[in-house]
PDB file of C-alpha atoms in Angstrom:
ATOM      1  CA  LEU A   8     -23.510 -10.024  -0.442  1.00  0.00           C
ATOM      2  CA  VAL A   9     -25.338  -7.373   1.583  1.00  0.00           C
ATOM      3  CA  ALA A  10     -22.948  -5.620   3.942  1.00  0.00           C
ATOM      4  CA  GLU A  11     -23.855  -4.475   7.437  1.00  0.00           C
ATOM      5  CA  PRO A  12     -24.706  -0.753   7.454  1.00  0.00           C
ATOM      6  CA  LEU A  13     -22.031   1.737   8.497  1.00  0.00           C
ATOM      7  CA  PHE A  14     -23.287   4.174  11.140  1.00  0.00           C
ATOM      8  CA  GLN A  15     -21.645   7.361  12.359  1.00  0.00           C
ATOM      9  CA  ILE A  16     -22.629  10.502  14.294  1.00  0.00           C
ATOM     10  CA  THR A  17     -20.586  13.516  13.270  1.00  0.00           C
ATOM     11  CA  GLU A  18     -19.448  16.430  15.425  1.00  0.00           C
ATOM     12  CA  ALA A  19     -21.799  18.663  13.418  1.00  0.00           C
ATOM     13  CA  GLY A  20     -24.836  16.793  14.766  1.00  0.00           C
ATOM     14  CA  LYS A  21     -25.533  14.662  11.718  1.00  0.00           C
ATOM     15  CA  VAL A  22     -26.211  10.934  11.457  1.00  0.00           C
ATOM     16  CA  LEU A  23     -24.613   9.078   8.551  1.00  0.00           C
ATOM     17  CA  LEU A  24     -25.882   5.687   7.410  1.00  0.00           C
ATOM     18  CA  ALA A  25     -24.108   3.909   4.548  1.00  0.00           C
ATOM     19  CA  ARG A  26     -24.903   0.510   3.068  1.00  0.00           C
ATOM     20  CA  ASN A  27     -23.844  -1.036  -0.229  1.00  0.00           C
ATOM     21  CA  GLU A  28     -24.237   1.786  -2.794  1.00  0.00           C
ATOM     22  CA  THR A  29     -26.279   4.260  -0.730  1.00  0.00           C
ATOM     23  CA  ILE A  30     -25.447   6.846   1.911  1.00  0.00           C
ATOM     24  CA  THR A  31     -28.011   8.852   3.893  1.00  0.00           C
ATOM     25  CA  CYS A  32     -27.488  11.902   6.079  1.00  0.00           C
ATOM     26  CA  CYS A  33     -30.037  12.796   8.783  1.00  0.00           C
ATOM     27  CA  ASP A  34     -30.346  15.473  11.425  1.00  0.00           C
ATOM     28  CA  ALA A  35     -29.421  13.927  14.800  1.00  0.00           C
ATOM     29  CA  GLN A  36     -32.014  16.024  16.671  1.00  0.00           C
ATOM     30  CA  THR A  37     -35.064  15.742  14.417  1.00  0.00           C
ATOM     31  CA  GLY A  38     -34.318  12.656  12.309  1.00  0.00           C
ATOM     32  CA  ASN A  39     -35.113  14.557   9.113  1.00  0.00           C
ATOM     33  CA  VAL A  40     -33.287  13.360   6.006  1.00  0.00           C
ATOM     34  CA  LEU A  41     -30.905  16.106   4.898  1.00  0.00           C
ATOM     35  CA  TRP A  42     -29.685  14.379   1.758  1.00  0.00           C
ATOM     36  CA  PHE A  43     -29.442  10.981   0.100  1.00  0.00           C
ATOM     37  CA  ASN A  44     -26.932   9.756  -2.485  1.00  0.00           C
ATOM     38  CA  ARG A  45     -26.829   6.516  -4.472  1.00  0.00           C
ATOM     39  CA  LEU A  46     -23.357   5.730  -5.820  1.00  0.00           C
ATOM     40  CA  GLU A  47     -23.909   3.413  -8.761  1.00  0.00           C
ATOM     41  CA  GLY A  48     -21.339   0.593  -8.867  1.00  0.00           C
ATOM     42  CA  PHE A  49     -19.622   1.756  -5.678  1.00  0.00           C
ATOM     43  CA  LYS A  50     -19.693  -0.750  -2.788  1.00  0.00           C
ATOM     44  CA  ILE A  51     -19.047   1.246   0.384  1.00  0.00           C
ATOM     45  CA  SER A  52     -16.654  -0.476   2.809  1.00  0.00           C
ATOM     46  CA  SER A  53     -15.571   2.326   5.157  1.00  0.00           C
ATOM     47  CA  LEU A  54     -16.736   5.787   6.118  1.00  0.00           C
ATOM     48  CA  GLU A  55     -14.949   8.698   7.774  1.00  0.00           C
ATOM     49  CA  SER A  56     -15.970  12.313   8.259  1.00  0.00           C
ATOM     50  CA  SER A  57     -14.395  15.705   8.872  1.00  0.00           C
ATOM     51  CA  ALA A  58     -15.906  19.136   9.409  1.00  0.00           C
ATOM     52  CA  ASP A  59     -16.969  19.655   5.804  1.00  0.00           C
ATOM     53  CA  ARG A  60     -16.250  16.395   3.969  1.00  0.00           C
ATOM     54  CA  LEU A  61     -17.042  12.689   4.010  1.00  0.00           C
ATOM     55  CA  TYR A  62     -14.536  10.090   2.842  1.00  0.00           C
ATOM     56  CA  ILE A  63     -15.730   6.684   1.712  1.00  0.00           C
ATOM     57  CA  ALA A  64     -13.754   3.766   0.298  1.00  0.00           C
ATOM     58  CA  SER A  65     -14.929   0.921  -1.901  1.00  0.00           C
ATOM     59  CA  GLN A  66     -14.537  -2.796  -1.261  1.00  0.00           C
ATOM     60  CA  ASP A  67     -13.805  -3.782  -4.858  1.00  0.00           C
ATOM     61  CA  GLU A  68     -10.457  -4.554  -6.492  1.00  0.00           C
ATOM     62  CA  LYS A  69     -10.154  -1.026  -7.901  1.00  0.00           C
ATOM     63  CA  GLY A  70      -9.543   0.553  -4.507  1.00  0.00           C
ATOM     64  CA  GLN A  71     -11.720   3.623  -5.125  1.00  0.00           C
ATOM     65  CA  LEU A  72     -11.883   6.577  -2.755  1.00  0.00           C
ATOM     66  CA  LEU A  73     -14.554   9.303  -2.786  1.00  0.00           C
ATOM     67  CA  ALA A  74     -14.791  12.656  -1.064  1.00  0.00           C
ATOM     68  CA  LEU A  75     -18.319  14.036  -0.574  1.00  0.00           C
ATOM     69  CA  ASN A  76     -19.592  17.426   0.496  1.00  0.00           C
ATOM     70  CA  ALA A  77     -20.880  16.917   4.055  1.00  0.00           C
ATOM     71  CA  ARG A  78     -23.711  19.418   3.557  1.00  0.00           C
ATOM     72  CA  SER A  79     -25.071  18.280   0.196  1.00  0.00           C
ATOM     73  CA  GLY A  80     -23.640  14.789  -0.398  1.00  0.00           C
ATOM     74  CA  GLU A  81     -22.235  15.824  -3.767  1.00  0.00           C
ATOM     75  CA  ILE A  82     -19.035  14.162  -4.978  1.00  0.00           C
ATOM     76  CA  ILE A  83     -16.035  16.511  -4.701  1.00  0.00           C
ATOM     77  CA  TRP A  84     -13.377  14.190  -6.081  1.00  0.00           C
ATOM     78  CA  LYS A  85     -12.773  10.546  -6.879  1.00  0.00           C
ATOM     79  CA  ALA A  86      -9.518   8.596  -6.887  1.00  0.00           C
ATOM     80  CA  THR A  87      -8.537   5.061  -7.877  1.00  0.00           C
ATOM     81  CA  LEU A  88      -5.582   3.775  -5.889  1.00  0.00           C
ATOM     82  CA  GLY A  89      -5.095   0.304  -7.376  1.00  0.00           C
ATOM     83  CA  VAL A  90      -4.476  -2.756  -5.193  1.00  0.00           C
ATOM     84  CA  ALA A  91      -1.142  -2.439  -3.353  1.00  0.00           C
ATOM     85  CA  GLY A  92      -1.757   1.122  -2.147  1.00  0.00           C
ATOM     86  CA  PRO A  93      -5.166   0.491  -0.545  1.00  0.00           C
ATOM     87  CA  VAL A  94      -3.929  -2.727   1.078  1.00  0.00           C
ATOM     88  CA  PHE A  95      -1.024  -0.893   2.709  1.00  0.00           C
ATOM     89  CA  LEU A  96      -3.188   2.066   3.726  1.00  0.00           C
ATOM     90  CA  ALA A  97      -5.790  -0.366   5.080  1.00  0.00           C
ATOM     91  CA  PHE A  98      -3.197  -1.726   7.514  1.00  0.00           C
ATOM     92  CA  LEU A  99      -2.398   1.803   8.680  1.00  0.00           C
ATOM     93  CA  GLY A 100      -6.055   2.746   8.996  1.00  0.00           C
ATOM     94  CA  MET A 101      -6.988  -0.463  10.794  1.00  0.00           C
ATOM     95  CA  SER A 102      -4.170  -0.019  13.305  1.00  0.00           C
ATOM     96  CA  LEU A 103      -5.456   3.461  14.164  1.00  0.00           C
ATOM     97  CA  TYR A 104      -9.014   2.110  14.312  1.00  0.00           C
ATOM     98  CA  LEU A 105      -7.982  -0.593  16.781  1.00  0.00           C
ATOM     99  CA  VAL A 106      -6.098   1.876  18.990  1.00  0.00           C
ATOM    100  CA  VAL A 107      -9.127   4.198  19.102  1.00  0.00           C
ATOM    101  CA  LYS A 108     -11.730   1.465  19.701  1.00  0.00           C
ATOM    102  CA  VAL A 109      -9.803  -0.938  21.945  1.00  0.00           C
ATOM    103  CA  GLY A 110      -8.152   1.831  23.941  1.00  0.00           C
ATOM    104  CA  GLY A 111     -11.215   4.043  24.234  1.00  0.00           C
ATOM    105  CA  LYS A 112      -9.198   6.967  22.828  1.00  0.00           C
ATOM    106  CA  ASP A 113      -9.893   9.918  20.573  1.00  0.00           C
ATOM    107  CA  LEU A 114      -7.834  10.020  17.401  1.00  0.00           C
ATOM    108  CA  ARG A 115      -5.276  12.786  17.762  1.00  0.00           C
ATOM    109  CA  LEU A 116      -3.932  15.092  15.040  1.00  0.00           C
ATOM    110  CA  LYS A 117      -6.721  14.240  12.599  1.00  0.00           C
ATOM    111  CA  SER A 118      -5.766  16.930  10.092  1.00  0.00           C
ATOM    112  CA  LEU A 119      -2.190  15.725  10.100  1.00  0.00           C
ATOM    113  CA  VAL A 120      -2.983  12.044   9.605  1.00  0.00           C
ATOM    114  CA  LEU A 121      -5.187  12.870   6.599  1.00  0.00           C
ATOM    115  CA  SER A 122      -2.017  13.865   4.753  1.00  0.00           C
ATOM    116  CA  VAL A 123      -0.520  10.352   5.052  1.00  0.00           C
ATOM    117  CA  PRO A 124      -2.285   8.683   2.075  1.00  0.00           C
ATOM    118  CA  TYR A 125      -1.624  11.674  -0.171  1.00  0.00           C
ATOM    119  CA  LEU A 126       2.052  11.882   0.790  1.00  0.00           C
ATOM    120  CA  TRP A 127       2.419   8.139   0.345  1.00  0.00           C
ATOM    121  CA  MET A 128       0.770   8.275  -3.081  1.00  0.00           C
ATOM    122  CA  VAL A 129       2.996  11.140  -4.266  1.00  0.00           C
ATOM    123  CA  GLY A 130       6.123   9.525  -2.809  1.00  0.00           C
ATOM    124  CA  LEU A 131       5.370   6.134  -4.311  1.00  0.00           C
ATOM    125  CA  PHE A 132       4.674   7.661  -7.725  1.00  0.00           C
ATOM    126  CA  THR A 133       7.949   9.605  -7.608  1.00  0.00           C
ATOM    127  CA  PHE A 134       9.923   6.644  -6.280  1.00  0.00           C
ATOM    128  CA  SER A 135       8.601   4.193  -8.877  1.00  0.00           C
ATOM    129  CA  SER A 136       9.049   6.738 -11.687  1.00  0.00           C
ATOM    130  CA  GLY A 137      12.733   7.148 -10.824  1.00  0.00           C
ATOM    131  CA  LEU A 138      13.274   3.394 -10.716  1.00  0.00           C
ATOM    132  CA  MET A 139      11.402   2.866 -13.970  1.00  0.00           C
ATOM    133  CA  ARG A 140      13.235   5.570 -15.930  1.00  0.00           C
ATOM    134  CA  GLY A 141      16.592   4.499 -14.542  1.00  0.00           C
ATOM    135  CA  GLY A 142      15.858   0.872 -15.362  1.00  0.00           C
ATOM    136  CA  LEU A 143      15.017   1.778 -18.944  1.00  0.00           C
ATOM    137  CA  HIS A 144      18.500   3.307 -19.223  1.00  0.00           C
ATOM    138  CA  GLY A 145      20.167   0.208 -17.771  1.00  0.00           C
ATOM    139  CA  GLU A 146      20.398   1.139 -14.074  1.00  0.00           C
ATOM    140  CA  PRO A 147      20.387  -2.070 -11.963  1.00  0.00           C
ATOM    141  CA  ARG A 148      18.462  -2.435  -8.732  1.00  0.00           C
ATOM    142  CA  ARG A 149      19.699  -3.705  -5.361  1.00  0.00           C
ATOM    143  CA  THR A 150      23.214  -2.651  -6.256  1.00  0.00           C
ATOM    144  CA  ASN A 151      25.838  -0.661  -4.357  1.00  0.00           C
ATOM    145  CA  LEU A 152      25.404   2.346  -6.625  1.00  0.00           C
ATOM    146  CA  GLY A 153      27.233   4.650  -4.243  1.00  0.00           C
ATOM    147  CA  GLN A 154      30.473   2.678  -4.610  1.00  0.00           C
ATOM    148  CA  SER A 155      30.181   2.011  -8.318  1.00  0.00           C
ATOM    149  CA  TYR A 156      27.852   3.653 -10.836  1.00  0.00           C
ATOM    150  CA  MET A 157      27.297   6.807  -8.744  1.00  0.00           C
ATOM    151  CA  ASN A 158      30.920   7.127  -7.598  1.00  0.00           C
ATOM    152  CA  PRO A 159      32.847   9.629  -9.810  1.00  0.00           C
ATOM    153  CA  ASP A 160      36.093   7.864  -8.890  1.00  0.00           C
ATOM    154  CA  SER A 161      34.868   4.494 -10.167  1.00  0.00           C
ATOM    155  CA  PRO A 162      35.504   3.370 -13.745  1.00  0.00           C
ATOM    156  CA  LEU A 163      31.829   2.279 -13.799  1.00  0.00           C
ATOM    157  CA  TYR A 164      30.572   5.816 -13.086  1.00  0.00           C
ATOM    158  CA  ARG A 165      27.407   6.742 -15.015  1.00  0.00           C
ATOM    159  CA  ALA A 166      26.631  10.446 -14.725  1.00  0.00           C
ATOM    160  CA  ASP A 167      23.530  10.068 -16.911  1.00  0.00           C
ATOM    161  CA  TRP A 168      21.865   7.942 -14.234  1.00  0.00           C
ATOM    162  CA  SER A 169      22.217  10.575 -11.493  1.00  0.00           C
ATOM    163  CA  VAL A 170      18.916  12.347 -12.174  1.00  0.00           C
ATOM    164  CA  TYR A 171      16.945   9.098 -11.890  1.00  0.00           C
ATOM    165  CA  VAL A 172      18.716   8.157  -8.669  1.00  0.00           C
ATOM    166  CA  TYR A 173      17.849  11.559  -7.161  1.00  0.00           C
ATOM    167  CA  ILE A 174      14.205  11.232  -8.277  1.00  0.00           C
ATOM    168  CA  THR A 175      14.061   7.846  -6.553  1.00  0.00           C
ATOM    169  CA  LEU A 176      15.662   9.354  -3.433  1.00  0.00           C
ATOM    170  CA  ILE A 177      13.121  12.182  -3.325  1.00  0.00           C
ATOM    171  CA  GLY A 178      10.256   9.680  -3.556  1.00  0.00           C
ATOM    172  CA  ALA A 179      11.746   7.605  -0.744  1.00  0.00           C
ATOM    173  CA  CYS A 180      12.048  10.720   1.445  1.00  0.00           C
ATOM    174  CA  VAL A 181       8.391  11.645   0.840  1.00  0.00           C
ATOM    175  CA  MET A 182       7.248   8.105   1.742  1.00  0.00           C
ATOM    176  CA  SER A 183       9.445   8.228   4.854  1.00  0.00           C
ATOM    177  CA  LEU A 184       7.791  11.508   5.841  1.00  0.00           C
ATOM    178  CA  ALA A 185       4.353   9.875   5.451  1.00  0.00           C
ATOM    179  CA  MET A 186       5.390   7.016   7.732  1.00  0.00           C
ATOM    180  CA  LEU A 187       6.888   9.451  10.268  1.00  0.00           C
ATOM    181  CA  ILE A 188       3.583  11.340  10.446  1.00  0.00           C
ATOM    182  CA  TYR A 189       1.689   8.058  10.820  1.00  0.00           C
ATOM    183  CA  PHE A 190       3.858   6.917  13.748  1.00  0.00           C
ATOM    184  CA  ILE A 191       3.562  10.335  15.427  1.00  0.00           C
ATOM    185  CA  VAL A 192      -0.238  10.137  15.227  1.00  0.00           C
ATOM    186  CA  PHE A 193      -0.285   6.467  16.246  1.00  0.00           C
ATOM    187  CA  PHE A 194       1.798   6.864  19.401  1.00  0.00           C
ATOM    188  CA  THR A 195       0.241  10.226  20.315  1.00  0.00           C
ATOM    189  CA  THR A 196      -3.161   8.547  20.213  1.00  0.00           C
ATOM    190  CA  ALA A 197      -1.972   5.347  21.932  1.00  0.00           C
ATOM    191  CA  PHE A 198      -0.497   7.229  24.910  1.00  0.00           C
ATOM    192  CA  SER A 199      -3.370   9.718  25.265  1.00  0.00           C
ATOM    193  CA  LYS A 200      -5.945   9.523  28.039  1.00  0.00           C
ATOM    194  CA  LYS A 201      -8.863   7.152  27.863  1.00  0.00           C
ATOM    195  CA  VAL A 202     -12.128   9.030  27.217  1.00  0.00           C
ATOM    196  CA  ARG A 203     -14.678   6.236  26.734  1.00  0.00           C
ATOM    197  CA  GLU A 204     -15.274   2.541  27.307  1.00  0.00           C
ATOM    198  CA  GLU A 205     -13.519   0.074  25.034  1.00  0.00           C
ATOM    199  CA  VAL A 206     -15.690  -0.974  22.120  1.00  0.00           C
ATOM    200  CA  LEU A 207     -14.562  -3.086  19.178  1.00  0.00           C
ATOM    201  CA  GLU A 208     -16.905  -3.462  16.240  1.00  0.00           C
ATOM    202  CA  PHE A 209     -16.195  -4.963  12.834  1.00  0.00           C
ATOM    203  CA  PRO A 210     -18.549  -4.616   9.852  1.00  0.00           C
ATOM    204  CA  LEU A 211     -19.975  -7.980   8.863  1.00  0.00           C
ATOM    205  CA  SER A 212     -21.354  -9.300   5.601  1.00  0.00           C
ATOM    206  CA  GLU A 213     -24.165 -11.782   5.174  1.00  0.00           C
ATOM    207  CA  ALA A 214     -25.228 -13.809   2.163  1.00  0.00           C
ATOM    208  CA  TYR A 215     -28.099 -12.213   0.261  1.00  0.00           C
ATOM    209  CA  HIS A 216     -29.130 -15.609  -1.088  1.00  0.00           C
ATOM    210  CA  ASP A 217     -27.613 -19.086  -1.308  1.00  0.00           C
ATOM    211  CA  GLU A 218     -26.096 -20.105  -4.622  1.00  0.00           C
ATOM    212  CA  PRO A 219     -25.472 -23.736  -5.746  1.00  0.00           C
ATOM    213  CA  ALA A 220     -21.725 -23.215  -6.310  1.00  0.00           C
ATOM    214  CA  LYS A 221     -20.640 -26.807  -5.693  1.00  0.00           C
ATOM    215  CA  LEU A 222     -17.528 -26.363  -7.815  1.00  0.00           C
ATOM    216  CA  PHE A 223     -16.123 -23.881  -5.306  1.00  0.00           C
ATOM    217  CA  LEU A 224     -17.061 -25.789  -2.169  1.00  0.00           C
ATOM    218  CA  ASN A 225     -14.455 -28.515  -2.709  1.00  0.00           C
ATOM    219  CA  LEU A 226     -10.969 -27.044  -2.196  1.00  0.00           C
ATOM    220  CA  LYS A 227      -8.997 -30.181  -3.147  1.00  0.00           C
ATOM    221  CA  PRO A 228      -8.922 -29.667  -6.941  1.00  0.00           C
ATOM    222  CA  TRP A 229      -8.068 -25.984  -6.492  1.00  0.00           C
ATOM    223  CA  ILE A 230      -5.197 -26.814  -4.166  1.00  0.00           C
ATOM    224  CA  LEU A 231      -3.921 -29.388  -6.685  1.00  0.00           C
ATOM    225  CA  ILE A 232      -4.135 -26.841  -9.505  1.00  0.00           C
ATOM    226  CA  ALA A 233      -2.261 -24.278  -7.386  1.00  0.00           C
ATOM    227  CA  VAL A 234       0.523 -26.765  -6.623  1.00  0.00           C
ATOM    228  CA  VAL A 235       0.871 -27.695 -10.292  1.00  0.00           C
ATOM    229  CA  MET A 236       1.061 -24.025 -11.310  1.00  0.00           C
ATOM    230  CA  ILE A 237       3.711 -23.339  -8.655  1.00  0.00           C
ATOM    231  CA  VAL A 238       5.787 -26.265  -9.903  1.00  0.00           C
ATOM    232  CA  ILE A 239       5.478 -25.093 -13.518  1.00  0.00           C
ATOM    233  CA  ALA A 240       6.399 -21.525 -12.605  1.00  0.00           C
ATOM    234  CA  TYR A 241       9.349 -22.202 -10.292  1.00  0.00           C
ATOM    235  CA  THR A 242      10.988 -25.362 -11.648  1.00  0.00           C
ATOM    236  CA  PRO A 243      12.825 -23.644 -14.555  1.00  0.00           C
ATOM    237  CA  VAL A 244      13.975 -20.823 -12.290  1.00  0.00           C
ATOM    238  CA  LEU A 245      15.241 -23.127  -9.535  1.00  0.00           C
ATOM    239  CA  TYR A 246      16.970 -25.323 -12.110  1.00  0.00           C
ATOM    240  CA  ASP A 247      18.721 -22.316 -13.612  1.00  0.00           C
ATOM    241  CA  VAL A 248      19.788 -21.061 -10.167  1.00  0.00           C
ATOM    242  CA  ALA A 249      21.096 -24.484  -9.130  1.00  0.00           C
ATOM    243  CA  ARG A 250      23.014 -24.858 -12.384  1.00  0.00           C
ATOM    244  CA  GLY A 251      24.726 -21.474 -12.239  1.00  0.00           C
ATOM    245  CA  THR A 252      25.197 -20.827  -8.532  1.00  0.00           C
ATOM    246  CA  PHE A 253      27.959 -23.237  -7.586  1.00  0.00           C
ATOM    247  CA  ASN A 254      30.731 -24.144  -9.997  1.00  0.00           C
ATOM    248  CA  ASN A 255      30.134 -21.724 -12.864  1.00  0.00           C
ATOM    249  CA  ALA A 256      29.169 -18.569 -10.950  1.00  0.00           C
ATOM    250  CA  PRO A 257      31.702 -15.717 -11.218  1.00  0.00           C
ATOM    251  CA  GLY A 258      33.080 -14.011  -8.176  1.00  0.00           C
ATOM    252  CA  TYR A 259      32.204 -10.471  -7.107  1.00  0.00           C
ATOM    253  CA  SER A 260      34.208  -7.688  -5.485  1.00  0.00           C
ATOM    254  CA  PRO A 261      32.630  -5.677  -2.607  1.00  0.00           C
ATOM    255  CA  LEU A 262      33.457  -2.468  -4.512  1.00  0.00           C
ATOM    256  CA  SER A 263      31.910  -3.413  -7.852  1.00  0.00           C
ATOM    257  CA  PRO A 264      28.547  -4.824  -8.947  1.00  0.00           C
ATOM    258  CA  ALA A 265      30.157  -6.285 -12.058  1.00  0.00           C
ATOM    259  CA  PRO A 266      31.385  -9.917 -11.917  1.00  0.00           C
ATOM    260  CA  ASP A 267      35.101 -10.512 -11.693  1.00  0.00           C
ATOM    261  CA  THR A 268      36.924 -11.418 -14.857  1.00  0.00           C
ATOM    262  CA  PRO A 269      39.588 -14.146 -14.994  1.00  0.00           C
ATOM    263  CA  GLU A 270      42.230 -11.399 -14.926  1.00  0.00           C
ATOM    264  CA  ASP A 271      40.814 -10.062 -11.657  1.00  0.00           C
ATOM    265  CA  THR A 272      40.954 -13.440  -9.934  1.00  0.00           C
ATOM    266  CA  GLN A 273      44.336 -14.530 -11.285  1.00  0.00           C
ATOM    267  CA  GLN A 274      46.842 -14.917  -8.462  1.00  0.00           C
ATOM    268  CA  PRO A 275      50.377 -13.602  -8.930  1.00  0.00           C
ATOM    269  CA  SER A 276      52.994 -16.267  -9.457  1.00  0.00           C
ATOM    270  CA  SER A 277      55.476 -16.942  -6.643  1.00  0.00           C
ATOM    271  CA  GLN A 278      58.164 -17.975  -9.150  1.00  0.00           C
ATOM    272  CA  PRO A 279      60.639 -15.294 -10.189  1.00  0.00           C
ATOM    273  CA  GLN A 280      60.264 -14.147 -13.746  1.00  0.00           C
ATOM    274  CA  GLY A 281      63.156 -14.960 -16.086  1.00  0.00           C
ATOM    275  CA  LYS A 282      65.157 -12.183 -17.653  1.00  0.00           C
TER     276      LYS A 282
END
């Protein structure tokens, strides 16, 4: 596929043109090429600029992000974000893009919003590290830890898990801060004054050449294969849940994540005890 070129005029009077693996910077007044860079194996999908840097993202499954020197085009740093992170950040970025383009607005607090992906990355790393280390020591998830394992008055109290719980909490706070900054920028931009006409443009891709891929043109066998795989994957799980959920499932107390024992559920007898 050959993607549509990405075009941008910066505040410094430069014209940026990116397509596939190449990016070119020209002088907006004279048209002279200031620099050219070919990024081998890097398919450019988006382009943003600041006063001294350019930020470009890839469209492959690696989720790569590059920062370039705006004056020379040299790579300053490179990061690989994986799949889930770029997908989430893409939703945030696209929402800001739509507000700016559809509303005819200027993006507000640009320096502040640039911190969102970095804060989210640090918070997610810290959050997942706390969960992973705690899980390796036996800490359960989705459990009322505050009333049980983290409660010093509970017989289930586990002091050795406290550090991992606090690491997880710190990561969650950092991610919450990233989202708070995003919403501040989003609503500040959304409620700002209109400065230009509404324009909405999406980059398009066109086929470089037609390929005889008949196997992929018929969706019926692929749908059948998907259904069979879903049945194979979920049938044992659903059977196990159905078998253990009703008659044989133990009861639970609101104050404990551990299942009740027969002694806990035994009702006191109404008959007087003999002497």
